[in-house]
GROMACS .gro file of C-alpha atoms in nm:
model
  237
    1MET     CA    1  16.679 -13.648   5.813
    2THR     CA    2  16.719 -13.674   5.437
    3PRO     CA    3  16.453 -13.906   5.292
    4LYS     CA    4  16.578 -14.246   5.181
    5ILE     CA    5  16.478 -14.451   4.879
    6ILE     CA    6  16.460 -14.819   4.972
    7PHE     CA    7  16.356 -15.120   4.767
    8SER     CA    8  16.093 -15.337   4.941
    9GLY     CA    9  16.100 -15.622   4.693
   10ASP     CA   10  16.128 -15.656   4.318
   11THR     CA   11  15.795 -15.482   4.252
   12SER     CA   12  15.791 -15.191   4.498
   13ILE     CA   13  16.007 -14.911   4.625
   14ASN     CA   14  15.965 -14.687   4.932
   15VAL     CA   15  16.055 -14.324   4.988
   16VAL     CA   16  16.105 -14.300   5.364
   17PHE     CA   17  16.092 -13.970   5.555
   18GLU     CA   18  16.178 -13.889   5.919
   19ASN     CA   19  16.012 -14.113   6.178
   20VAL     CA   20  15.774 -13.859   6.334
   21ILE     CA   21  15.408 -13.765   6.300
   22SER     CA   22  15.432 -13.426   6.134
   23GLU     CA   23  15.205 -13.218   5.913
   24LYS     CA   24  15.511 -13.094   5.725
   25ILE     CA   25  15.620 -13.448   5.643
   26SER     CA   26  15.263 -13.541   5.558
   27HIS     CA   27  15.252 -13.253   5.308
   28GLN     CA   28  15.581 -13.372   5.154
   29VAL     CA   29  15.457 -13.733   5.137
   30LEU     CA   30  15.133 -13.634   4.966
   31ASN     CA   31  15.301 -13.380   4.736
   32LEU     CA   32  15.546 -13.646   4.619
   33ALA     CA   33  15.271 -13.904   4.571
   34LYS     CA   34  15.055 -13.661   4.375
   35SER     CA   35  15.336 -13.526   4.158
   36VAL     CA   36  15.448 -13.876   4.058
   37GLU     CA   37  15.087 -13.978   3.994
   38ASN     CA   38  15.051 -13.679   3.761
   39GLN     CA   39  15.333 -13.818   3.544
   40HIS     CA   40  15.103 -14.106   3.436
   41ILE     CA   41  15.394 -14.349   3.421
   42ILE     CA   42  15.319 -14.667   3.228
   43GLY     CA   43  15.384 -14.967   3.451
   44LEU     CA   44  15.332 -14.781   3.778
   45LEU     CA   45  15.054 -14.987   3.936
   46ASP     CA   46  14.983 -14.817   4.268
   47ILE     CA   47  15.097 -14.534   4.497
   48VAL     CA   48  15.038 -14.575   4.870
   49PRO     CA   49  15.107 -14.274   5.097
   50ALA     CA   50  15.142 -14.330   5.472
   51TYR     CA   51  15.258 -14.125   5.773
   52ARG     CA   52  15.618 -14.096   5.656
   53VAL     CA   53  15.649 -14.337   5.364
   54VAL     CA   54  15.531 -14.340   5.005
   55THR     CA   55  15.526 -14.685   4.846
   56PHE     CA   56  15.536 -14.713   4.469
   57VAL     CA   57  15.424 -15.048   4.326
   58PHE     CA   58  15.533 -15.117   3.970
   59ASP     CA   59  15.555 -15.381   3.702
   60PRO     CA   60  15.928 -15.475   3.672
   61LEU     CA   61  15.869 -15.601   3.318
   62VAL     CA   62  15.768 -15.250   3.215
   63ILE     CA   63  15.968 -15.020   3.446
   64ASP     CA   64  16.346 -15.033   3.480
   65ILE     CA   65  16.398 -15.021   3.856
   66VAL     CA   66  16.736 -14.843   3.839
   67ALA     CA   67  16.597 -14.575   3.610
   68PHE     CA   68  16.288 -14.541   3.830
   69GLN     CA   69  16.505 -14.499   4.140
   70SER     CA   70  16.698 -14.220   3.968
   71PHE     CA   71  16.371 -14.058   3.862
   72LEU     CA   72  16.248 -14.062   4.223
   73GLN     CA   73  16.574 -13.910   4.350
   74VAL     CA   74  16.543 -13.615   4.113
   75HIS     CA   75  16.171 -13.577   4.174
   76LEU     CA   76  16.213 -13.598   4.552
   77ALA     CA   77  16.473 -13.321   4.556
   78GLN     CA   78  16.230 -13.097   4.368
   79GLN     CA   79  15.942 -13.172   4.605
   80LEU     CA   80  16.120 -13.120   4.938
   81ASP     CA   81  16.115 -12.742   4.897
   82ASP     CA   82  15.751 -12.739   4.790
   83SER     CA   83  15.543 -12.603   5.079
   84THR     CA   84  15.220 -12.605   4.878
   85SER     CA   85  14.928 -12.713   5.095
   86ASN     CA   86  14.743 -13.020   4.975
   87ASP     CA   87  14.470 -13.005   5.238
   88GLY     CA   88  14.146 -13.157   5.115
   89LYS     CA   89  13.791 -13.175   5.238
   90LEU     CA   90  13.664 -13.132   5.593
   91TYR     CA   91  13.427 -13.398   5.726
   92LYS     CA   92  13.221 -13.321   6.039
   93VAL     CA   93  13.135 -13.658   6.190
   94PRO     CA   94  12.854 -13.705   6.446
   95VAL     CA   95  12.945 -13.916   6.750
   96LEU     CA   96  12.751 -14.052   7.046
   97TYR     CA   97  12.981 -14.032   7.349
   98ASP     CA   98  12.803 -14.266   7.587
   99GLU     CA   99  12.904 -14.547   7.822
  100GLU     CA  100  12.690 -14.796   7.629
  101VAL     CA  101  12.882 -14.750   7.302
  102GLY     CA  102  13.193 -14.584   7.445
  103LEU     CA  103  13.321 -14.904   7.600
  104ASP     CA  104  13.629 -14.737   7.750
  105LEU     CA  105  13.494 -14.385   7.801
  106LEU     CA  106  13.495 -14.406   8.181
  107GLU     CA  107  13.834 -14.580   8.182
  108VAL     CA  108  13.990 -14.308   7.966
  109ALA     CA  109  13.842 -14.036   8.187
  110LYS     CA  110  13.974 -14.209   8.498
  111TYR     CA  111  14.318 -14.266   8.343
  112HIS     CA  112  14.359 -13.891   8.283
  113ASP     CA  113  14.175 -13.779   8.599
  114LEU     CA  114  13.915 -13.603   8.383
  115SER     CA  115  13.538 -13.594   8.380
  116VAL     CA  116  13.352 -13.756   8.092
  117ALA     CA  117  13.241 -13.409   7.982
  118GLU     CA  118  13.607 -13.298   7.967
  119VAL     CA  119  13.701 -13.602   7.760
  120ILE     CA  120  13.423 -13.521   7.514
  121ARG     CA  121  13.524 -13.155   7.497
  122LEU     CA  122  13.890 -13.239   7.440
  123HIS     CA  123  13.807 -13.496   7.173
  124THR     CA  124  13.564 -13.275   6.978
  125ASN     CA  125  13.773 -12.959   6.994
  126PRO     CA  126  14.053 -13.034   6.741
  127THR     CA  127  14.042 -13.061   6.365
  128TYR     CA  128  14.213 -13.391   6.289
  129ARG     CA  129  14.424 -13.460   5.984
  130ILE     CA  130  14.390 -13.789   5.796
  131TYR     CA  131  14.751 -13.901   5.769
  132MET     CA  132  14.683 -14.234   5.604
  133LEU     CA  133  14.427 -14.505   5.537
  134GLY     CA  134  14.499 -14.864   5.629
  135PHE     CA  135  14.441 -15.169   5.850
  136LEU     CA  136  14.079 -15.192   5.735
  137PRO     CA  137  13.899 -15.047   5.430
  138GLY     CA  138  13.821 -14.687   5.516
  139PHE     CA  139  14.013 -14.688   5.847
  140ALA     CA  140  14.155 -14.336   5.880
  141TYR     CA  141  14.452 -14.269   6.106
  142LEU     CA  142  14.390 -13.923   6.252
  143GLY     CA  143  14.659 -13.700   6.400
  144GLY     CA  144  14.602 -13.394   6.618
  145LEU     CA  145  14.468 -13.555   6.936
  146ASP     CA  146  14.501 -13.332   7.241
  147ALA     CA  147  14.798 -13.447   7.452
  148LYS     CA  148  14.567 -13.467   7.754
  149LEU     CA  149  14.394 -13.763   7.586
  150HIS     CA  150  14.700 -13.960   7.475
  151THR     CA  151  14.618 -14.309   7.602
  152PRO     CA  152  14.797 -14.643   7.557
  153ARG     CA  153  14.627 -14.923   7.367
  154LYS     CA  154  14.451 -15.186   7.574
  155GLU     CA  155  14.681 -15.457   7.706
  156THR     CA  156  14.437 -15.722   7.585
  157PRO     CA  157  14.268 -15.635   7.253
  158ARG     CA  158  13.898 -15.701   7.211
  159LEU     CA  159  13.791 -15.971   6.968
  160ARG     CA  160  13.499 -15.767   6.839
  161ILE     CA  161  13.467 -15.390   6.815
  162PRO     CA  162  13.141 -15.263   6.659
  163ALA     CA  163  13.154 -15.077   6.330
  164GLY     CA  164  13.162 -14.699   6.375
  165SER     CA  165  13.341 -14.714   6.709
  166ILE     CA  166  13.560 -14.413   6.787
  167GLY     CA  167  13.891 -14.502   6.947
  168ILE     CA  168  14.215 -14.365   7.089
  169ALA     CA  169  14.556 -14.533   7.063
  170GLY     CA  170  14.859 -14.341   7.185
  171GLN     CA  171  14.853 -13.998   7.021
  172GLN     CA  172  14.611 -14.106   6.747
  173THR     CA  173  14.235 -14.126   6.719
  174GLY     CA  174  14.015 -14.284   6.457
  175TYR     CA  175  13.703 -14.487   6.386
  176TYR     CA  176  13.647 -14.851   6.299
  177PRO     CA  177  13.470 -14.872   5.961
  178VAL     CA  178  13.366 -15.236   6.005
  179VAL     CA  179  13.336 -15.489   6.287
  180SER     CA  180  13.689 -15.589   6.381
  181PRO     CA  181  13.921 -15.704   6.658
  182GLY     CA  182  14.128 -15.420   6.800
  183GLY     CA  183  14.309 -15.272   7.095
  184TRP     CA  184  14.212 -14.906   7.073
  185GLN     CA  185  14.034 -14.738   7.365
  186ILE     CA  186  13.671 -14.696   7.255
  187ILE     CA  187  13.509 -14.370   7.369
  188GLY     CA  188  13.207 -14.338   7.138
  189GLN     CA  189  13.041 -14.440   6.815
  190THR     CA  190  12.926 -14.272   6.497
  191PRO     CA  191  12.589 -14.383   6.357
  192LEU     CA  192  12.721 -14.343   6.002
  193VAL     CA  193  12.810 -14.649   5.796
  194VAL     CA  194  13.169 -14.570   5.707
  195PHE     CA  195  13.224 -14.869   5.478
  196ASP     CA  196  12.974 -15.089   5.293
  197ALA     CA  197  13.108 -15.382   5.091
  198ASN     CA  198  12.817 -15.341   4.852
  199ARG     CA  199  12.920 -14.977   4.793
  200PRO     CA  200  13.296 -14.993   4.845
  201GLU     CA  201  13.385 -14.645   4.721
  202ILE     CA  202  13.564 -14.430   4.981
  203ASN     CA  203  13.556 -14.057   4.920
  204PHE     CA  204  13.796 -13.941   5.190
  205HIS     CA  205  14.174 -13.950   5.150
  206ALA     CA  206  14.500 -13.874   5.325
  207GLY     CA  207  14.521 -13.495   5.357
  208ASP     CA  208  14.150 -13.453   5.434
  209SER     CA  209  14.037 -13.338   5.779
  210VAL     CA  210  13.785 -13.463   6.034
  211GLN     CA  211  13.600 -13.289   6.314
  212PHE     CA  212  13.387 -13.485   6.560
  213TYR     CA  213  13.079 -13.338   6.722
  214ALA     CA  214  12.866 -13.486   6.999
  215ILE     CA  215  12.509 -13.601   6.945
  216ASP     CA  216  12.251 -13.755   7.180
  217LYS     CA  217  12.085 -14.097   7.165
  218HIS     CA  218  11.784 -13.965   6.975
  219GLU     CA  219  12.004 -13.814   6.703
  220PHE     CA  220  12.208 -14.134   6.696
  221GLN     CA  221  11.897 -14.341   6.630
  222GLN     CA  222  11.778 -14.100   6.361
  223LEU     CA  223  12.110 -14.122   6.173
  224ALA     CA  224  12.169 -14.495   6.231
  225GLY     CA  225  12.257 -14.674   5.910
  226THR     CA  226  12.316 -14.360   5.703
  227PRO     CA  227  12.599 -14.422   5.454
  228PHE     CA  228  12.899 -14.197   5.518
  229ASN     CA  229  12.914 -14.070   5.161
  230ASP     CA  230  12.539 -14.001   5.144
  231PHE     CA  231  12.549 -13.805   5.470
  232PHE     CA  232  12.817 -13.570   5.343
  233ALA     CA  233  12.665 -13.542   4.997
  234GLU     CA  234  12.343 -13.418   5.163
  235ALA     CA  235  12.537 -13.187   5.395
  236SER     CA  236  12.705 -13.016   5.100
  237THR     CA  237  12.382 -12.948   4.907
   0.00000   0.00000   0.00000
């Protein structure tokens, strides 16, 4: 499918790629977003990359929308053949896989006719790609979940999911950065504080990678309350 350029109002425009979860498309999305960002265009207010869409938000009093559309068409054609990798940092995230915090761990194991140990092994084995951030501040949509763990969302969402909960929804996995309603299947929890409103900076981005590793209750208690950014700053020193 040839990407399409579609207006989504009088202050934003979308470049829409094929409707699949694909590392190739993710590379193209991020390459396009980065290359346009590097142009430092006056009046371009924000660039939001997603799974298969890049949204450009602009000031229509500064940017001529017809000229900007033509610019994107030329720029897009140049980027489609660019196979340059834009992979970023790797974050190794500790997780307690336990029935007490993994509210759906037994249900997921039963759904797939697996043991809990097999669910943990399958979930910690891949390196996941952050395809996009959204829904909540710091909520990372991760692709690369083993097909043996693909699990539908819950029919009735929970009203309150604890911060740090690790969930599965369809072919995606991810973690809840703050307390929130949600319908993902919860299989564990990280002790790290992913998002703090008093320290709202988020260091991870689309194109970064995540690996989960299992910890026990003692390690969970030791790490409880550790800010995400501080944990990885210490790990890199």
